[in-house]
């Protein structure tokens, strides 16, 4: 059973930066795709950024140029560096992972089998 534990997040003023981490355990092979999602009350969970084991990435248009997703395969840890934060980035952020590649479907939450516990990011204007 894969287990994801998130850390980071918090509150920041607009224009500030935050970093999220997601430590994974229980992998049975090294072919997992990892991603970040976010959700605000009343809305669907939105794919923010995803990354494959070889470093192939995908980003939502709303975060391109501001957020950077990365992973440390030796530590099985996923990161999200968030810069130039905006109030509309306020949400609960979740990491997710699944075995194998996902291609263009990386942003669809139904693609993922395992989820972190979530961490709140609040950006004030």
N, CA, C and O atoms as CSV, one atom per row, in Angstrom:
chain,resi,resn,atom,element,x,y,z
A,1,UNK,N,N,0.844,-1.189,0.000
A,1,UNK,CA,C,0.000,0.000,0.000
A,1,UNK,C,C,0.881,1.241,0.000
A,1,UNK,O,O,1.749,1.399,0.858
A,2,UNK,N,N,0.650,2.119,-0.970
A,2,UNK,CA,C,1.409,3.361,-1.055
A,2,UNK,C,C,0.823,4.372,-0.078
A,2,UNK,O,O,-0.394,4.520,0.031
A,3,UNK,N,N,1.710,5.064,0.628
A,3,UNK,CA,C,1.293,6.061,1.612
A,3,UNK,C,C,1.989,7.379,1.298
A,3,UNK,O,O,3.200,7.405,1.076
A,4,UNK,N,N,1.229,8.474,1.277
A,4,UNK,CA,C,1.771,9.801,0.965
A,4,UNK,C,C,1.571,10.719,2.163
A,4,UNK,O,O,0.466,10.816,2.697
A,5,UNK,N,N,2.640,11.394,2.586
A,5,UNK,CA,C,2.577,12.322,3.708
A,5,UNK,C,C,3.050,13.698,3.237
A,5,UNK,O,O,4.185,13.857,2.789
A,6,UNK,N,N,2.179,14.669,3.343
A,6,UNK,CA,C,2.464,16.009,2.876
A,6,UNK,C,C,2.990,16.900,4.001
A,6,UNK,O,O,2.702,16.684,5.178
A,7,UNK,N,N,3.772,17.909,3.601
A,7,UNK,CA,C,4.229,18.937,4.534
A,7,UNK,C,C,4.382,20.242,3.755
A,7,UNK,O,O,4.406,20.263,2.524
A,8,UNK,N,N,4.482,21.318,4.513
A,8,UNK,CA,C,4.591,22.633,3.888
A,8,UNK,C,C,3.241,23.315,3.850
A,8,UNK,O,O,2.306,22.911,4.541
A,9,UNK,N,N,3.147,24.354,3.034
A,9,UNK,CA,C,1.914,25.103,2.945
A,9,UNK,C,C,1.850,26.177,4.011
A,9,UNK,O,O,2.845,26.468,4.674
A,10,UNK,N,N,0.663,26.773,4.176
A,10,UNK,CA,C,0.483,27.826,5.163
A,10,UNK,C,C,-0.108,29.070,4.530
A,10,UNK,O,O,-0.773,29.007,3.496
A,11,UNK,N,N,0.149,30.211,5.174
A,11,UNK,CA,C,-0.414,31.478,4.711
A,11,UNK,C,C,0.694,32.411,4.257
A,11,UNK,O,O,1.774,32.450,4.846
A,12,UNK,N,N,0.409,33.162,3.197
A,12,UNK,CA,C,1.399,34.080,2.648
A,12,UNK,C,C,0.664,35.222,1.958
A,12,UNK,O,O,-0.487,35.073,1.548
A,13,UNK,N,N,1.326,36.344,1.836
A,13,UNK,CA,C,0.732,37.458,1.103
A,13,UNK,C,C,0.948,37.277,-0.397
A,13,UNK,O,O,1.859,36.566,-0.820
A,14,UNK,N,N,0.117,37.916,-1.180
A,14,UNK,CA,C,0.240,37.858,-2.637
A,14,UNK,C,C,1.648,38.275,-3.062
A,14,UNK,O,O,2.216,39.242,-2.554
A,15,UNK,N,N,2.185,37.514,-4.007
A,15,UNK,CA,C,3.545,37.744,-4.459
A,15,UNK,C,C,4.581,36.918,-3.742
A,15,UNK,O,O,5.737,36.860,-4.160
A,16,UNK,N,N,4.175,36.278,-2.665
A,16,UNK,CA,C,5.091,35.474,-1.881
A,16,UNK,C,C,5.276,34.074,-2.444
A,16,UNK,O,O,4.754,33.734,-3.506
A,17,UNK,N,N,6.035,33.270,-1.701
A,17,UNK,CA,C,6.374,31.919,-2.136
A,17,UNK,C,C,6.132,30.910,-1.031
A,17,UNK,O,O,6.216,31.223,0.157
A,18,UNK,N,N,5.833,29.704,-1.447
A,18,UNK,CA,C,5.691,28.574,-0.530
A,18,UNK,C,C,6.207,27.324,-1.219
A,18,UNK,O,O,6.278,27.253,-2.445
A,19,UNK,N,N,6.566,26.331,-0.399
A,19,UNK,CA,C,7.021,25.055,-0.942
A,19,UNK,C,C,6.270,23.932,-0.264
A,19,UNK,O,O,6.164,23.882,0.961
A,20,UNK,N,N,5.751,23.034,-1.077
A,20,UNK,CA,C,5.073,21.838,-0.572
A,20,UNK,C,C,5.938,20.615,-0.820
A,20,UNK,O,O,6.658,20.539,-1.816
A,21,UNK,N,N,5.858,19.660,0.096
A,21,UNK,CA,C,6.566,18.397,-0.048
A,21,UNK,C,C,5.597,17.248,0.143
A,21,UNK,O,O,4.581,17.376,0.826
A,22,UNK,N,N,5.928,16.129,-0.468
A,22,UNK,CA,C,5.072,14.941,-0.357
A,22,UNK,C,C,5.991,13.720,-0.369
A,22,UNK,O,O,6.595,13.394,-1.391
A,23,UNK,N,N,6.085,13.060,0.771
A,23,UNK,CA,C,6.953,11.892,0.902
A,23,UNK,C,C,6.140,10.625,0.700
A,23,UNK,O,O,5.116,10.418,1.351
A,24,UNK,N,N,6.607,9.780,-0.211
A,24,UNK,CA,C,5.905,8.552,-0.536
A,24,UNK,C,C,6.620,7.337,0.045
A,24,UNK,O,O,7.847,7.311,0.141
A,25,UNK,N,N,5.849,6.349,0.424
A,25,UNK,CA,C,6.403,5.081,0.883
A,25,UNK,C,C,5.516,3.943,0.385
A,25,UNK,O,O,4.342,4.141,0.071
A,26,UNK,N,N,6.105,2.742,0.321
A,26,UNK,CA,C,5.328,1.579,-0.080
A,26,UNK,C,C,5.322,1.283,-1.562
A,26,UNK,O,O,4.584,0.414,-2.025
A,27,UNK,N,N,6.153,2.011,-2.317
A,27,UNK,CA,C,6.230,1.729,-3.748
A,27,UNK,C,C,6.753,0.312,-3.976
A,27,UNK,O,O,7.653,-0.152,-3.276
A,28,UNK,N,N,6.173,-0.367,-4.969
A,28,UNK,CA,C,6.626,-1.713,-5.307
A,28,UNK,C,C,7.534,-1.724,-6.522
A,28,UNK,O,O,8.193,-2.728,-6.797
A,29,UNK,N,N,7.576,-0.618,-7.253
A,29,UNK,CA,C,8.513,-0.474,-8.354
A,29,UNK,C,C,8.873,0.994,-8.463
A,29,UNK,O,O,8.483,1.785,-7.604
A,30,UNK,N,N,9.604,1.378,-9.491
A,30,UNK,CA,C,10.054,2.770,-9.598
A,30,UNK,C,C,9.404,3.490,-10.765
A,30,UNK,O,O,10.001,4.396,-11.347
A,31,UNK,N,N,8.188,3.095,-11.110
A,31,UNK,CA,C,7.555,3.653,-12.298
A,31,UNK,C,C,6.309,4.453,-11.960
A,31,UNK,O,O,5.308,4.383,-12.673
A,32,UNK,N,N,6.369,5.215,-10.873
A,32,UNK,CA,C,5.205,5.968,-10.444
A,32,UNK,C,C,5.220,7.397,-10.976
A,32,UNK,O,O,6.258,8.057,-11.009
A,33,UNK,N,N,4.054,7.850,-11.386
A,33,UNK,CA,C,3.845,9.239,-11.762
A,33,UNK,C,C,3.294,9.965,-10.535
A,33,UNK,O,O,2.481,9.418,-9.790
A,34,UNK,N,N,3.747,11.197,-10.337
A,34,UNK,CA,C,3.321,11.960,-9.162
A,34,UNK,C,C,2.758,13.303,-9.600
A,34,UNK,O,O,3.179,13.861,-10.613
A,35,UNK,N,N,1.809,13.818,-8.835
A,35,UNK,CA,C,1.158,15.067,-9.247
A,35,UNK,C,C,0.644,15.826,-8.041
A,35,UNK,O,O,0.490,15.282,-6.947
A,36,UNK,N,N,0.384,17.097,-8.277
A,36,UNK,CA,C,-0.250,17.966,-7.290
A,36,UNK,C,C,-1.611,18.399,-7.819
A,36,UNK,O,O,-1.768,18.721,-8.997
A,37,UNK,N,N,-2.578,18.396,-6.928
A,37,UNK,CA,C,-3.927,18.884,-7.218
A,37,UNK,C,C,-4.292,19.919,-6.177
A,37,UNK,O,O,-3.647,20.022,-5.134
A,38,UNK,N,N,-5.320,20.677,-6.463
A,38,UNK,CA,C,-5.851,21.605,-5.472
A,38,UNK,C,C,-7.369,21.658,-5.601
A,38,UNK,O,O,-7.944,21.367,-6.649
A,39,UNK,N,N,-7.988,22.040,-4.491
A,39,UNK,CA,C,-9.442,22.068,-4.466
A,39,UNK,C,C,-9.933,23.157,-3.535
A,39,UNK,O,O,-9.423,23.327,-2.428
A,40,UNK,N,N,-10.931,23.894,-4.001
A,40,UNK,CA,C,-11.621,24.860,-3.150
A,40,UNK,C,C,-13.036,24.354,-2.949
A,40,UNK,O,O,-13.549,23.613,-3.788
A,41,UNK,N,N,-13.679,24.740,-1.851
A,41,UNK,CA,C,-15.025,24.248,-1.569
A,41,UNK,C,C,-15.981,24.545,-2.725
A,41,UNK,O,O,-16.025,25.655,-3.254
A,42,UNK,N,N,-16.744,23.516,-3.097
A,42,UNK,CA,C,-17.735,23.689,-4.139
A,42,UNK,C,C,-17.220,23.495,-5.547
A,42,UNK,O,O,-17.986,23.572,-6.508
A,43,UNK,N,N,-15.925,23.243,-5.681
A,43,UNK,CA,C,-15.352,23.052,-7.009
A,43,UNK,C,C,-14.669,21.705,-7.092
A,43,UNK,O,O,-14.337,21.096,-6.075
A,44,UNK,N,N,-14.461,21.245,-8.320
A,44,UNK,CA,C,-13.779,19.974,-8.532
A,44,UNK,C,C,-12.287,20.125,-8.248
A,44,UNK,O,O,-11.719,21.216,-8.307
A,45,UNK,N,N,-11.684,18.987,-7.939
A,45,UNK,CA,C,-10.243,18.978,-7.723
A,45,UNK,C,C,-9.532,19.252,-9.055
A,45,UNK,O,O,-9.851,18.646,-10.078
A,46,UNK,N,N,-8.579,20.162,-9.023
A,46,UNK,CA,C,-7.914,20.652,-10.235
A,46,UNK,C,C,-6.463,20.189,-10.264
A,46,UNK,O,O,-5.741,20.330,-9.277
A,47,UNK,N,N,-6.039,19.636,-11.398
A,47,UNK,CA,C,-4.643,19.266,-11.554
A,47,UNK,C,C,-3.777,20.498,-11.677
A,47,UNK,O,O,-4.055,21.372,-12.499
A,48,UNK,N,N,-2.724,20.584,-10.869
A,48,UNK,CA,C,-1.836,21.740,-10.861
A,48,UNK,C,C,-0.555,21.455,-11.628
A,48,UNK,O,O,-0.160,22.219,-12.509
A,49,UNK,N,N,0.094,20.331,-11.279
A,49,UNK,CA,C,1.345,19.968,-11.944
A,49,UNK,C,C,1.604,18.488,-11.726
A,49,UNK,O,O,1.225,17.920,-10.702
A,50,UNK,N,N,2.256,17.872,-12.704
A,50,UNK,CA,C,2.584,16.464,-12.588
A,50,UNK,C,C,3.976,16.206,-13.127
A,50,UNK,O,O,4.496,16.977,-13.933
A,51,UNK,N,N,4.587,15.090,-12.666
A,51,UNK,CA,C,5.942,14.776,-13.097
A,51,UNK,C,C,6.161,13.276,-13.111
A,51,UNK,O,O,5.793,12.569,-12.173
A,52,UNK,N,N,6.770,12.800,-14.199
A,52,UNK,CA,C,7.111,11.399,-14.306
A,52,UNK,C,C,8.484,11.120,-13.719
A,52,UNK,O,O,9.203,12.039,-13.328
A,53,UNK,N,N,8.841,9.846,-13.661
A,53,UNK,CA,C,10.093,9.465,-13.040
A,53,UNK,C,C,11.294,10.058,-13.772
A,53,UNK,O,O,12.308,10.353,-13.140
A,54,UNK,N,N,11.202,10.238,-15.092
A,54,UNK,CA,C,12.336,10.761,-15.849
A,54,UNK,C,C,12.306,12.279,-15.954
A,54,UNK,O,O,13.129,12.869,-16.653
A,55,UNK,N,N,11.370,12.909,-15.270
A,55,UNK,CA,C,11.335,14.366,-15.218
A,55,UNK,C,C,10.394,15.032,-16.192
A,55,UNK,O,O,10.364,16.261,-16.269
A,56,UNK,N,N,9.633,14.271,-16.930
A,56,UNK,CA,C,8.639,14.864,-17.823
A,56,UNK,C,C,7.542,15.513,-16.993
A,56,UNK,O,O,7.027,14.899,-16.060
A,57,UNK,N,N,7.182,16.740,-17.321
A,57,UNK,CA,C,6.255,17.505,-16.496
A,57,UNK,C,C,5.049,18.008,-17.278
A,57,UNK,O,O,5.064,18.101,-18.505
A,58,UNK,N,N,4.012,18.326,-16.524
A,58,UNK,CA,C,2.825,18.976,-17.071
A,58,UNK,C,C,2.347,19.999,-16.063
A,58,UNK,O,O,2.458,19.784,-14.856
A,59,UNK,N,N,1.811,21.121,-16.552
A,59,UNK,CA,C,1.329,22.175,-15.676
A,59,UNK,C,C,-0.031,22.683,-16.147
A,59,UNK,O,O,-0.334,22.691,-17.340
A,60,UNK,N,N,-0.829,23.100,-15.190
A,60,UNK,CA,C,-2.046,23.828,-15.530
A,60,UNK,C,C,-1.637,25.192,-16.069
A,60,UNK,O,O,-0.637,25.765,-15.636
A,61,UNK,N,N,-2.413,25.707,-17.013
A,61,UNK,CA,C,-2.088,27.006,-17.598
A,61,UNK,C,C,-2.022,28.106,-16.536
A,61,UNK,O,O,-1.233,29.043,-16.654
A,62,UNK,N,N,-2.844,27.987,-15.515
A,62,UNK,CA,C,-2.941,29.026,-14.492
A,62,UNK,C,C,-1.685,29.147,-13.631
A,62,UNK,O,O,-1.504,30.150,-12.941
A,63,UNK,N,N,-0.813,28.127,-13.664
A,63,UNK,CA,C,0.378,28.171,-12.802
A,63,UNK,C,C,1.681,28.160,-13.589
A,63,UNK,O,O,2.756,28.276,-13.002
A,64,UNK,N,N,1.602,28.024,-14.898
A,64,UNK,CA,C,2.818,27.987,-15.716
A,64,UNK,C,C,3.653,29.240,-15.506
A,64,UNK,O,O,3.130,30.354,-15.520
A,65,UNK,N,N,4.950,29.052,-15.312
A,65,UNK,CA,C,5.846,30.178,-15.104
A,65,UNK,C,C,5.943,30.617,-13.656
A,65,UNK,O,O,6.824,31.404,-13.308
A,66,UNK,N,N,5.048,30.119,-12.798
A,66,UNK,CA,C,5.064,30.494,-11.374
A,66,UNK,C,C,5.362,29.306,-10.466
A,66,UNK,O,O,6.038,29.449,-9.447
A,67,UNK,N,N,4.861,28.147,-10.837
A,67,UNK,CA,C,5.054,26.941,-10.032
A,67,UNK,C,C,6.045,26.017,-10.718
A,67,UNK,O,O,6.114,25.959,-11.945
A,68,UNK,N,N,6.813,25.294,-9.907
A,68,UNK,CA,C,7.745,24.305,-10.431
A,68,UNK,C,C,7.589,23.006,-9.658
A,68,UNK,O,O,7.705,22.976,-8.433
A,69,UNK,N,N,7.326,21.940,-10.388
A,69,UNK,CA,C,7.216,20.622,-9.772
A,69,UNK,C,C,8.531,19.884,-9.958
A,69,UNK,O,O,9.162,19.973,-11.010
A,70,UNK,N,N,8.937,19.155,-8.927
A,70,UNK,CA,C,10.163,18.362,-9.009
A,70,UNK,C,C,10.014,17.141,-8.117
A,70,UNK,O,O,9.088,17.058,-7.311
A,71,UNK,N,N,10.925,16.205,-8.268
A,71,UNK,CA,C,10.894,15.006,-7.437
A,71,UNK,C,C,12.302,14.505,-7.204
A,71,UNK,O,O,13.187,14.666,-8.044
A,72,UNK,N,N,12.488,13.899,-6.057
A,72,UNK,CA,C,13.752,13.252,-5.702
A,72,UNK,C,C,13.453,11.762,-5.664
A,72,UNK,O,O,12.845,11.269,-4.713
A,73,UNK,N,N,13.877,11.046,-6.695
A,73,UNK,CA,C,13.545,9.623,-6.788
A,73,UNK,C,C,14.222,8.793,-5.703
A,73,UNK,O,O,13.684,7.772,-5.276
A,74,UNK,N,N,15.392,9.224,-5.256
A,74,UNK,CA,C,16.077,8.482,-4.189
A,74,UNK,C,C,15.307,8.565,-2.876
A,74,UNK,O,O,15.294,7.621,-2.086
A,75,UNK,N,N,14.668,9.709,-2.659
A,75,UNK,CA,C,13.911,9.911,-1.418
A,75,UNK,C,C,12.421,9.661,-1.602
A,75,UNK,O,O,11.650,9.757,-0.647
A,76,UNK,N,N,12.009,9.337,-2.842
A,76,UNK,CA,C,10.577,9.164,-3.141
A,76,UNK,C,C,9.770,10.362,-2.657
A,76,UNK,O,O,8.724,10.202,-2.028
A,77,UNK,N,N,10.257,11.547,-2.949
A,77,UNK,CA,C,9.607,12.766,-2.472
A,77,UNK,C,C,9.298,13.688,-3.635
A,77,UNK,O,O,10.113,13.882,-4.538
A,78,UNK,N,N,8.119,14.241,-3.590
A,78,UNK,CA,C,7.616,15.176,-4.592
A,78,UNK,C,C,7.600,16.573,-3.985
A,78,UNK,O,O,7.317,16.739,-2.798
A,79,UNK,N,N,7.904,17.568,-4.800
A,79,UNK,CA,C,7.926,18.950,-4.340
A,79,UNK,C,C,7.095,19.839,-5.271
A,79,UNK,O,O,6.907,19.536,-6.449
A,80,UNK,N,N,6.609,20.938,-4.708
A,80,UNK,CA,C,5.984,21.978,-5.521
A,80,UNK,C,C,6.465,23.316,-4.993
A,80,UNK,O,O,6.129,23.719,-3.880
A,81,UNK,N,N,7.250,23.991,-5.801
A,81,UNK,CA,C,7.732,25.327,-5.475
A,81,UNK,C,C,6.748,26.314,-6.092
A,81,UNK,O,O,6.540,26.323,-7.305
A,82,UNK,N,N,6.146,27.142,-5.244
A,82,UNK,CA,C,5.122,28.077,-5.701
A,82,UNK,C,C,5.611,29.502,-5.489
A,82,UNK,O,O,5.835,29.929,-4.356
A,83,UNK,N,N,5.774,30.225,-6.571
A,83,UNK,CA,C,6.229,31.614,-6.528
A,83,UNK,C,C,5.167,32.542,-7.095
A,83,UNK,O,O,4.238,32.104,-7.773
A,84,UNK,N,N,5.318,33.823,-6.811
A,84,UNK,CA,C,4.368,34.838,-7.299
A,84,UNK,C,C,2.936,34.413,-7.020
A,84,UNK,O,O,2.073,34.470,-7.896
A,85,UNK,N,N,2.704,33.994,-5.807
A,85,UNK,CA,C,1.383,33.475,-5.449
A,85,UNK,C,C,0.313,34.551,-5.531
A,85,UNK,O,O,0.554,35.727,-5.256
A,86,UNK,N,N,-0.880,34.109,-5.920
A,86,UNK,CA,C,-2.024,34.992,-6.076
A,86,UNK,C,C,-3.142,34.522,-5.153
A,86,UNK,O,O,-3.178,33.353,-4.770
A,87,UNK,N,N,-4.059,35.425,-4.791
A,87,UNK,CA,C,-5.190,34.994,-3.945
A,87,UNK,C,C,-5.967,33.827,-4.545
A,87,UNK,O,O,-6.497,32.991,-3.812
A,88,UNK,N,N,-6.035,33.766,-5.848
A,88,UNK,CA,C,-6.776,32.660,-6.490
A,88,UNK,C,C,-6.044,31.323,-6.394
A,88,UNK,O,O,-6.594,30.296,-6.791
A,89,UNK,N,N,-4.831,31.317,-5.883
A,89,UNK,CA,C,-4.131,30.061,-5.624
A,89,UNK,C,C,-4.550,29.448,-4.289
A,89,UNK,O,O,-4.163,28.323,-3.970
A,90,UNK,N,N,-5.333,30.182,-3.515
A,90,UNK,CA,C,-5.805,29.679,-2.230
A,90,UNK,C,C,-6.638,28.428,-2.433
A,90,UNK,O,O,-7.609,28.431,-3.189
A,91,UNK,N,N,-6.249,27.355,-1.749
A,91,UNK,CA,C,-6.932,26.072,-1.904
A,91,UNK,C,C,-6.312,25.056,-0.955
A,91,UNK,O,O,-5.282,25.308,-0.330
A,92,UNK,N,N,-6.960,23.912,-0.863
A,92,UNK,CA,C,-6.341,22.741,-0.236
A,92,UNK,C,C,-5.565,22.032,-1.326
A,92,UNK,O,O,-6.105,21.733,-2.391
A,93,UNK,N,N,-4.305,21.766,-1.059
A,93,UNK,CA,C,-3.447,21.120,-2.039
A,93,UNK,C,C,-3.217,19.659,-1.641
A,93,UNK,O,O,-2.991,19.337,-0.475
A,94,UNK,N,N,-3.283,18.791,-2.653
A,94,UNK,CA,C,-3.103,17.367,-2.443
A,94,UNK,C,C,-2.042,16.828,-3.386
A,94,UNK,O,O,-1.964,17.243,-4.542
A,95,UNK,N,N,-1.229,15.910,-2.900
A,95,UNK,CA,C,-0.362,15.179,-3.809
A,95,UNK,C,C,-1.027,13.838,-4.119
A,95,UNK,O,O,-1.835,13.326,-3.344
A,96,UNK,N,N,-0.664,13.297,-5.262
A,96,UNK,CA,C,-1.261,12.049,-5.717
A,96,UNK,C,C,-0.226,11.266,-6.508
A,96,UNK,O,O,0.729,11.831,-7.040
A,97,UNK,N,N,-0.432,9.948,-6.577
A,97,UNK,CA,C,0.484,9.133,-7.335
A,97,UNK,C,C,-0.216,7.891,-7.871
A,97,UNK,O,O,-1.231,7.437,-7.343
A,98,UNK,N,N,0.362,7.367,-8.928
A,98,UNK,CA,C,-0.160,6.132,-9.513
A,98,UNK,C,C,0.980,5.433,-10.222
A,98,UNK,O,O,1.988,6.051,-10.562
A,99,UNK,N,N,0.815,4.151,-10.440
A,99,UNK,CA,C,1.821,3.375,-11.134
A,99,UNK,C,C,1.730,3.607,-12.635
A,99,UNK,O,O,0.636,3.732,-13.185
A,100,UNK,N,N,2.869,3.663,-13.288
A,100,UNK,CA,C,2.888,3.803,-14.731
A,100,UNK,C,C,2.704,5.234,-15.193
A,100,UNK,O,O,2.519,6.148,-14.389
A,101,UNK,N,N,2.757,5.410,-16.491
A,101,UNK,CA,C,2.618,6.741,-17.072
A,101,UNK,C,C,1.150,7.100,-17.250
A,101,UNK,O,O,0.283,6.227,-17.259
A,102,UNK,N,N,0.881,8.392,-17.391
A,102,UNK,CA,C,-0.498,8.856,-17.539
A,102,UNK,C,C,-0.689,9.706,-18.775
A,102,UNK,O,O,-1.822,9.937,-19.198
A,103,UNK,N,N,0.414,10.183,-19.369
A,103,UNK,CA,C,0.315,10.994,-20.561
A,103,UNK,C,C,-0.515,12.237,-20.346
A,103,UNK,O,O,-0.362,12.938,-19.346
A,104,UNK,N,N,-1.388,12.503,-21.286
A,104,UNK,CA,C,-2.187,13.723,-21.258
A,104,UNK,C,C,-3.256,13.701,-20.179
A,104,UNK,O,O,-3.905,14.721,-19.949
A,105,UNK,N,N,-3.461,12.578,-19.513
A,105,UNK,CA,C,-4.495,12.475,-18.483
A,105,UNK,C,C,-3.983,12.837,-17.101
A,105,UNK,O,O,-4.690,12.625,-16.115
A,106,UNK,N,N,-2.760,13.385,-16.997
A,106,UNK,CA,C,-2.158,13.625,-15.691
A,106,UNK,C,C,-3.015,14.538,-14.824
A,106,UNK,O,O,-2.942,14.461,-13.597
A,107,UNK,N,N,-3.818,15.392,-15.430
A,107,UNK,CA,C,-4.573,16.381,-14.683
A,107,UNK,C,C,-5.931,15.862,-14.191
A,107,UNK,O,O,-6.668,16.588,-13.525
A,108,UNK,N,N,-6.252,14.639,-14.512
A,108,UNK,CA,C,-7.550,14.086,-14.113
A,108,UNK,C,C,-7.414,13.327,-12.802
A,108,UNK,O,O,-6.649,12.367,-12.715
A,109,UNK,N,N,-8.141,13.745,-11.801
A,109,UNK,CA,C,-8.007,13.157,-10.476
A,109,UNK,C,C,-8.386,11.680,-10.453
A,109,UNK,O,O,-7.849,10.920,-9.647
A,110,UNK,N,N,-9.291,11.268,-11.312
A,110,UNK,CA,C,-9.724,9.871,-11.317
A,110,UNK,C,C,-8.614,8.926,-11.767
A,110,UNK,O,O,-8.726,7.710,-11.607
A,111,UNK,N,N,-7.543,9.486,-12.330
A,111,UNK,CA,C,-6.418,8.691,-12.805
A,111,UNK,C,C,-5.585,8.124,-11.657
A,111,UNK,O,O,-4.868,7.141,-11.842
A,112,UNK,N,N,-5.673,8.732,-10.481
A,112,UNK,CA,C,-4.761,8.438,-9.389
A,112,UNK,C,C,-5.376,7.533,-8.333
A,112,UNK,O,O,-6.552,7.648,-7.988
A,113,UNK,N,N,-4.537,6.626,-7.830
A,113,UNK,CA,C,-4.998,5.655,-6.844
A,113,UNK,C,C,-4.690,6.066,-5.409
A,113,UNK,O,O,-5.379,5.651,-4.477
A,114,UNK,N,N,-3.663,6.877,-5.235
A,114,UNK,CA,C,-3.204,7.198,-3.884
A,114,UNK,C,C,-3.108,8.717,-3.710
A,114,UNK,O,O,-2.696,9.445,-4.612
A,115,UNK,N,N,-3.510,9.170,-2.499
A,115,UNK,CA,C,-3.580,10.597,-2.226
A,115,UNK,C,C,-2.964,10.932,-0.873
A,115,UNK,O,O,-3.011,10.142,0.070
A,116,UNK,N,N,-2.375,12.146,-0.807
A,116,UNK,CA,C,-1.907,12.662,0.465
A,116,UNK,C,C,-3.073,13.212,1.272
A,116,UNK,O,O,-4.214,13.235,0.811
A,117,UNK,N,N,-2.761,13.658,2.493
A,117,UNK,CA,C,-3.810,14.100,3.413
A,117,UNK,C,C,-4.290,15.518,3.137
A,117,UNK,O,O,-5.311,15.944,3.678
A,118,UNK,N,N,-3.569,16.245,2.308
A,118,UNK,CA,C,-3.959,17.618,1.990
A,118,UNK,C,C,-3.285,18.615,2.908
A,118,UNK,O,O,-3.035,18.335,4.080
A,119,UNK,N,N,-2.991,19.792,2.353
A,119,UNK,CA,C,-2.423,20.877,3.133
A,119,UNK,C,C,-2.987,22.193,2.599
A,119,UNK,O,O,-3.095,22.385,1.387
A,120,UNK,N,N,-3.341,23.088,3.505
A,120,UNK,CA,C,-3.982,24.334,3.108
A,120,UNK,C,C,-2.936,25.371,2.705
A,120,UNK,O,O,-1.924,25.561,3.379
A,121,UNK,N,N,-3.216,26.032,1.585
A,121,UNK,CA,C,-2.429,27.180,1.137
A,121,UNK,C,C,-3.387,28.362,1.051
A,121,UNK,O,O,-4.404,28.306,0.359
A,122,UNK,N,N,-3.046,29.438,1.768
A,122,UNK,CA,C,-3.883,30.638,1.777
A,122,UNK,C,C,-3.044,31.832,1.367
A,122,UNK,O,O,-2.005,32.111,1.964
A,123,UNK,N,N,-3.507,32.537,0.338
A,123,UNK,CA,C,-2.791,33.702,-0.169
A,123,UNK,C,C,-3.692,34.917,0.020
A,123,UNK,O,O,-4.799,34.969,-0.516
A,124,UNK,N,N,-3.217,35.874,0.773
A,124,UNK,CA,C,-3.992,37.081,1.050
A,124,UNK,C,C,-3.536,38.221,0.154
A,124,UNK,O,O,-2.370,38.312,-0.229
A,125,UNK,N,N,-4.483,39.081,-0.167
A,125,UNK,CA,C,-4.183,40.202,-1.069
A,125,UNK,C,C,-3.674,41.404,-0.293
A,125,UNK,O,O,-3.371,42.439,-0.887
